[in-house]
Coordinates of C-alpha atoms in Angstrom, one line a residue:
M283 CA 33.4 209.8 142.0
T284 CA 36.1 208.7 139.5
T285 CA 35.3 209.5 135.6
Y286 CA 36.6 207.0 133.3
T287 CA 36.6 208.0 128.9
F288 CA 36.9 205.2 126.7
G289 CA 38.5 205.4 123.0
L290 CA 39.1 203.2 120.3
D291 CA 42.7 203.4 118.2
T292 CA 43.8 202.3 114.9
F293 CA 46.8 202.3 112.8
G294 CA 44.9 202.1 109.6
D295 CA 45.2 198.2 109.1
R296 CA 44.8 197.4 105.6
N297 CA 41.5 196.0 105.3
S298 CA 40.2 193.0 103.0
D299 CA 37.1 192.1 101.2
A300 CA 35.0 188.9 102.2
D301 CA 37.4 186.9 99.9
G302 CA 40.5 187.8 101.8
K303 CA 41.6 190.0 99.3
P304 CA 43.1 193.3 100.0
L305 CA 41.5 196.6 99.7
S306 CA 43.4 199.4 98.3
H307 CA 45.0 201.8 100.6
A308 CA 42.4 204.3 99.6
Q309 CA 39.6 202.6 100.5
T310 CA 41.0 201.5 104.0
I311 CA 41.7 205.2 104.6
R312 CA 37.9 206.3 103.6
N313 CA 36.9 202.9 105.8
V314 CA 38.7 204.5 108.8
A315 CA 36.6 207.9 108.2
E316 CA 33.8 206.0 108.0
E317 CA 34.5 204.0 111.4
G318 CA 35.3 207.1 113.4
V319 CA 31.9 208.4 112.4
F320 CA 30.2 205.5 113.6
A321 CA 32.6 205.4 116.8
E322 CA 30.3 208.1 117.8
Q323 CA 27.1 207.3 117.0
A324 CA 28.0 204.0 119.2
G325 CA 28.9 205.6 122.1
V326 CA 32.6 205.8 122.0
D327 CA 34.3 209.0 124.0
F328 CA 37.6 208.8 121.9
F329 CA 38.7 208.1 118.2
G330 CA 42.4 208.2 117.5
I331 CA 45.1 207.1 114.3
G332 CA 48.3 206.4 114.8
E333 CA 50.9 207.1 112.3
H334 CA 52.5 204.1 110.2
H335 CA 54.2 204.6 106.8
T336 CA 53.8 201.0 105.7
E337 CA 52.0 198.5 103.2
Y338 CA 49.9 197.2 105.8
F339 CA 49.6 200.2 107.9
P340 CA 49.0 203.0 105.0
M341 CA 48.5 206.0 107.7
P342 CA 50.8 208.3 107.4
A343 CA 48.5 211.4 107.6
G344 CA 46.1 210.6 110.1
D345 CA 45.2 214.1 111.4
V346 CA 43.7 214.6 107.8
V347 CA 41.6 211.4 108.1
L348 CA 40.7 212.9 111.8
A349 CA 39.7 216.4 110.1
A350 CA 37.2 214.5 107.4
I351 CA 35.8 212.7 111.1
A352 CA 35.5 216.1 112.7
A353 CA 33.4 217.6 110.3
R354 CA 30.9 215.0 110.4
T355 CA 30.8 214.6 114.4
E356 CA 29.9 216.6 117.0
R357 CA 30.9 215.1 120.3
I358 CA 33.7 212.4 119.9
R359 CA 37.2 213.8 120.8
L360 CA 39.9 212.7 118.3
G361 CA 43.5 212.8 118.0
S362 CA 46.9 210.8 117.3
A363 CA 47.3 207.3 118.6
V364 CA 50.7 207.4 118.3
T365 CA 52.3 210.4 116.1
V366 CA 56.1 209.5 116.0
L367 CA 57.7 213.0 117.3
S368 CA 61.1 212.2 116.9
S369 CA 60.9 212.0 113.1
D370 CA 58.9 214.7 112.6
D371 CA 58.9 218.9 113.5
P372 CA 57.1 219.8 116.7
V373 CA 55.9 222.9 115.6
R374 CA 54.4 221.4 112.5
V375 CA 52.8 218.3 114.7
F376 CA 51.5 221.5 116.8
Q377 CA 49.8 223.5 114.0
R378 CA 47.9 220.9 112.4
Y379 CA 46.9 219.4 115.7
S380 CA 45.4 223.0 116.8
T381 CA 44.0 223.1 113.7
L382 CA 42.1 220.2 114.1
N383 CA 41.3 221.2 117.8
A384 CA 39.7 224.2 115.5
I385 CA 38.0 222.0 113.4
S386 CA 36.4 219.9 115.7
G387 CA 35.6 222.6 118.4
G388 CA 38.0 221.9 120.3
R389 CA 37.8 218.3 120.5
A390 CA 41.4 217.4 119.3
E391 CA 44.7 215.5 121.5
V392 CA 47.8 214.1 120.7
I393 CA 49.7 211.0 121.8
L394 CA 53.4 211.7 121.3
G395 CA 55.9 208.9 120.8
R396 CA 59.7 208.0 120.0
G397 CA 59.0 205.4 117.6
S398 CA 58.6 201.7 118.3
S399 CA 58.0 201.3 114.6
I400 CA 60.9 203.4 113.2
E401 CA 59.7 203.1 109.3
S402 CA 59.6 206.7 109.4
F403 CA 63.2 207.7 110.2
P404 CA 65.0 206.2 106.9
L405 CA 61.7 207.9 105.0
F406 CA 62.5 211.2 106.4
G407 CA 66.2 211.0 106.6
Y408 CA 66.7 210.6 110.5
D409 CA 69.4 208.5 111.6
L410 CA 68.3 205.6 114.7
A411 CA 71.8 207.0 116.4
D412 CA 69.9 209.8 117.5
Y413 CA 67.0 208.1 118.7
E414 CA 66.7 209.4 122.4
E415 CA 68.2 212.7 121.2
L416 CA 65.7 213.2 118.8
F417 CA 62.7 212.5 121.2
E418 CA 63.8 214.3 124.2
E419 CA 64.7 217.5 122.8
K420 CA 61.5 217.5 120.2
A421 CA 58.9 216.5 123.2
A422 CA 60.8 219.4 125.4
L423 CA 59.9 221.7 122.7
F424 CA 56.2 220.6 122.2
A425 CA 55.7 221.1 126.2
E426 CA 56.5 224.8 125.5
L427 CA 54.4 225.3 122.2
L428 CA 51.3 223.8 124.5
K429 CA 51.8 226.9 126.7
D430 CA 50.6 228.6 123.7
G431 CA 52.5 231.9 124.0
P432 CA 55.7 233.3 122.4
V433 CA 58.5 230.1 122.0
T434 CA 62.0 231.0 122.6
W435 CA 63.9 227.3 122.6
R436 CA 67.2 226.2 121.0
G437 CA 68.9 222.5 120.5
K438 CA 70.7 220.3 118.3
T439 CA 67.7 218.8 116.3
R440 CA 65.9 221.7 114.5
A441 CA 66.7 225.4 114.1
P442 CA 66.1 227.7 117.2
L443 CA 63.1 229.8 117.5
L444 CA 63.3 233.3 119.1
N445 CA 60.1 234.6 120.3
Q446 CA 58.2 232.7 118.0
D447 CA 54.5 233.2 117.8
V448 CA 53.2 229.9 116.6
V449 CA 49.9 229.9 114.9
P450 CA 46.8 228.7 115.2
H451 CA 46.1 229.5 118.8
T452 CA 43.6 227.4 120.5
E453 CA 40.5 228.7 121.7
S454 CA 39.8 226.5 125.1
G455 CA 43.1 226.1 126.8
P456 CA 45.9 223.8 125.8
L457 CA 45.6 220.8 123.9
P458 CA 45.5 217.2 125.9
A459 CA 48.7 215.7 125.3
W460 CA 50.1 212.4 126.6
I461 CA 53.7 210.7 125.9
G462 CA 53.2 207.2 125.0
V463 CA 55.3 204.5 126.9
G464 CA 56.2 200.8 126.1
G465 CA 58.0 200.1 129.5
N466 CA 60.9 202.2 129.9
P467 CA 61.1 203.9 133.4
Q468 CA 63.0 207.0 131.9
S469 CA 60.2 207.5 129.7
V470 CA 57.9 207.7 132.7
I471 CA 59.7 210.4 134.3
R472 CA 59.9 212.4 131.5
A473 CA 56.5 212.7 130.8
A474 CA 56.2 213.6 134.3
R475 CA 58.7 216.4 134.2
L476 CA 57.6 218.0 130.9
G477 CA 54.2 217.8 132.5
F478 CA 52.6 215.4 129.8
S479 CA 49.7 212.5 130.8
L480 CA 50.8 209.1 131.0
A481 CA 49.7 206.3 128.0
L482 CA 51.3 202.9 128.5
A483 CA 50.8 201.0 125.4
I484 CA 50.5 197.4 126.5
I485 CA 50.7 194.7 123.9
G486 CA 52.6 192.3 125.7
G487 CA 52.8 190.0 129.1
R488 CA 51.0 190.4 132.0
P489 CA 48.8 194.0 131.9
A490 CA 49.0 194.0 136.0
R491 CA 53.4 194.6 135.5
F492 CA 52.3 198.3 134.3
A493 CA 50.9 199.3 137.7
A494 CA 54.4 200.3 138.7
Y495 CA 54.7 202.5 135.9
S496 CA 51.5 204.5 137.4
Q497 CA 52.7 204.7 140.6
L498 CA 56.0 205.8 139.7
F499 CA 54.7 208.3 137.4
Q500 CA 52.2 209.7 140.0
R501 CA 55.7 210.0 142.5
A502 CA 57.3 212.1 139.5
L503 CA 55.0 214.3 139.1
E504 CA 54.9 215.5 142.5
K505 CA 58.8 215.4 142.7
F506 CA 58.3 218.1 140.1
G507 CA 56.0 219.8 141.6
R508 CA 53.1 219.1 139.3
P509 CA 49.5 217.9 139.9
P510 CA 48.4 214.9 139.1
L511 CA 47.9 214.1 135.7
P512 CA 45.3 210.7 134.2
V513 CA 46.9 206.9 132.7
L514 CA 45.2 205.7 130.0
V515 CA 45.6 202.1 128.6
H516 CA 46.1 201.1 125.3
S517 CA 46.1 197.8 124.3
P518 CA 44.9 195.3 121.1
G519 CA 41.9 193.6 120.8
H520 CA 38.8 192.4 118.7
V521 CA 35.2 192.0 120.2
A522 CA 33.0 189.9 118.4
A523 CA 29.5 188.1 119.6
T524 CA 31.3 185.4 121.2
D525 CA 34.7 184.4 122.7
E526 CA 35.0 181.4 119.7
Q527 CA 34.3 183.7 116.9
A528 CA 36.4 186.8 118.3
K529 CA 39.0 184.7 119.0
A530 CA 38.8 183.0 114.7
E531 CA 38.6 186.1 113.4
F532 CA 41.5 187.5 115.1
W533 CA 44.0 184.9 115.9
P534 CA 45.4 184.4 112.0
R535 CA 45.6 187.9 111.5
W536 CA 47.7 188.6 114.5
R537 CA 49.7 185.8 113.8
E538 CA 50.5 187.4 110.4
I539 CA 51.6 190.9 111.5
I540 CA 53.4 189.7 114.5
A541 CA 55.1 187.6 112.1
L542 CA 55.8 190.2 109.7
I543 CA 57.3 192.7 112.3
A544 CA 59.1 190.3 114.4
P545 CA 62.1 190.4 112.5
E546 CA 62.6 194.6 113.2
R547 CA 61.0 194.7 116.8
G548 CA 62.1 191.7 118.3
F549 CA 59.2 190.2 119.1
A550 CA 58.8 186.1 119.6
L551 CA 56.3 184.6 117.2
P552 CA 53.0 183.5 118.9
T553 CA 51.7 180.1 119.1
E554 CA 48.2 178.9 119.6
E555 CA 48.9 178.5 123.4
S556 CA 50.3 181.6 124.0
F557 CA 47.4 183.5 121.8
D558 CA 45.3 181.6 124.4
W559 CA 47.3 183.1 127.5
D560 CA 47.6 186.5 125.5
T561 CA 43.4 186.2 125.6
G562 CA 43.2 184.9 129.2
P563 CA 42.6 187.1 132.3
D564 CA 46.3 188.0 132.4
G565 CA 47.5 188.6 129.0
S566 CA 47.8 191.6 127.1
L567 CA 44.8 191.1 124.3
Y568 CA 41.4 191.8 124.8
V569 CA 40.0 189.6 122.4
G570 CA 36.3 187.6 123.3
S571 CA 32.6 188.3 123.9
P572 CA 31.6 191.8 125.0
E573 CA 31.2 190.3 128.5
T574 CA 34.9 188.8 128.6
V575 CA 36.5 192.0 127.3
A576 CA 34.7 194.5 129.6
Q577 CA 35.4 192.1 132.5
K578 CA 39.0 192.4 131.7
I579 CA 39.3 196.4 131.1
A580 CA 37.6 196.8 134.3
T581 CA 40.4 194.6 136.0
N582 CA 43.1 196.5 134.6
L583 CA 42.1 199.7 134.9
R584 CA 41.8 199.0 138.3
A585 CA 45.0 197.5 138.8
L586 CA 46.7 200.3 136.7
T587 CA 44.9 203.1 138.4
A588 CA 44.3 204.2 135.1
T589 CA 40.8 206.5 134.2
R590 CA 41.0 205.6 130.3
F591 CA 41.1 202.7 127.9
D592 CA 41.8 202.9 124.2
L593 CA 41.2 199.5 122.6
K594 CA 43.6 199.3 119.8
Y595 CA 41.0 197.5 117.0
G596 CA 41.7 195.7 114.0
M597 CA 44.2 193.8 112.6
P598 CA 45.4 193.6 108.4
G599 CA 43.1 191.3 106.7
L600 CA 40.2 191.8 108.6
T601 CA 37.3 193.3 106.9
H602 CA 35.2 196.6 107.5
D603 CA 32.3 194.7 108.0
Q604 CA 34.2 192.9 111.0
L605 CA 35.6 196.1 112.2
M606 CA 32.4 198.0 112.3
T607 CA 31.0 195.1 114.1
N608 CA 33.5 195.3 116.9
I609 CA 33.1 199.1 117.1
E610 CA 29.1 198.6 117.6
L611 CA 29.8 195.8 120.6
Y612 CA 32.7 197.9 121.9
G613 CA 30.6 201.1 122.2
R614 CA 27.2 200.1 122.8
Q615 CA 27.7 196.9 124.7
V616 CA 31.5 196.9 126.3
V617 CA 31.9 200.4 127.9
P618 CA 28.4 200.4 129.1
R619 CA 29.4 197.1 131.1
V620 CA 32.9 198.5 132.1
R621 CA 31.4 201.5 133.9
E622 CA 28.8 199.4 135.8
L623 CA 31.6 197.2 136.9
L624 CA 33.7 199.9 137.7
S625 CA 30.9 201.7 139.7
S626 CA 30.6 198.8 142.5
P627 CA 33.2 197.4 144.8
G628 CA 35.5 194.4 144.1
N629 CA 38.1 194.0 141.6
G630 CA 35.9 194.3 138.2
R631 CA 35.0 190.7 138.2
S632 CA 31.1 189.8 139.3

């Protein structure tokens, strides 16, 4: 029987109060810690924090927040969603997450990405012209670090390592590690070649089109002589009591954030018509009542032959109370309903 897991991801989206006034960055970070602790109580399997360095996503050190959550939880798995490896040092990333693994009793994992949000490149002095080379070399080094033995490595992007012991060692095997992919076939093949699991970041268009990437990943693993590895789906969404309430809460925040980042990332500006399509059965946003969101998750997990779904919850401007309600509904209603749908024959709809 297939085992499915269900997570929640946040970018540390800056909260607002009930009157729409933005909260401080510090309060937003404290709220994320509370949300991670509550996610375990609600029955969620995984809680992830993605790296960002902006006024509206003030989350540059998610591993620190994850450690705070680890100290107050016992079961939930914790990790990045995503760590921008291209502008970081693989040794330090490994050390931070192997330390988190120690604190949490073996519950840590890491999702690595090239960086579709590129604010970290100028912040840390990296040239975007080196975008591809930086990730290729650093991902290869991280794959060596996961073997948890002395590392010998040489490349162009950092100092070489010669039989280097990198601590702390993990107690219970290598860290689970994923590469986040947003639609580049070469990234899928890289993940397979280096032995990483595959995280499909689907934030636009039809999720079903990513089925080809899942298939490519498994074929590539076979070609490289590796065993099958899991595929997860990461997509934005928002759960409320009804479809109408979820859309009313999420739509203005979604419109604002896409308008803000569209010039940098080349996104089309959303309209109410495009939002209605994106939140419909064939779109990539999981916005609605628990039943609506559960049906969509089940359908797409089957279509993509994926075994994990991580809901990227929150948007800048939503309140902490709205996010806590989202977490409660997701963990206590959506996840059990998805498990029920996936345990029965059919396409995920009933």
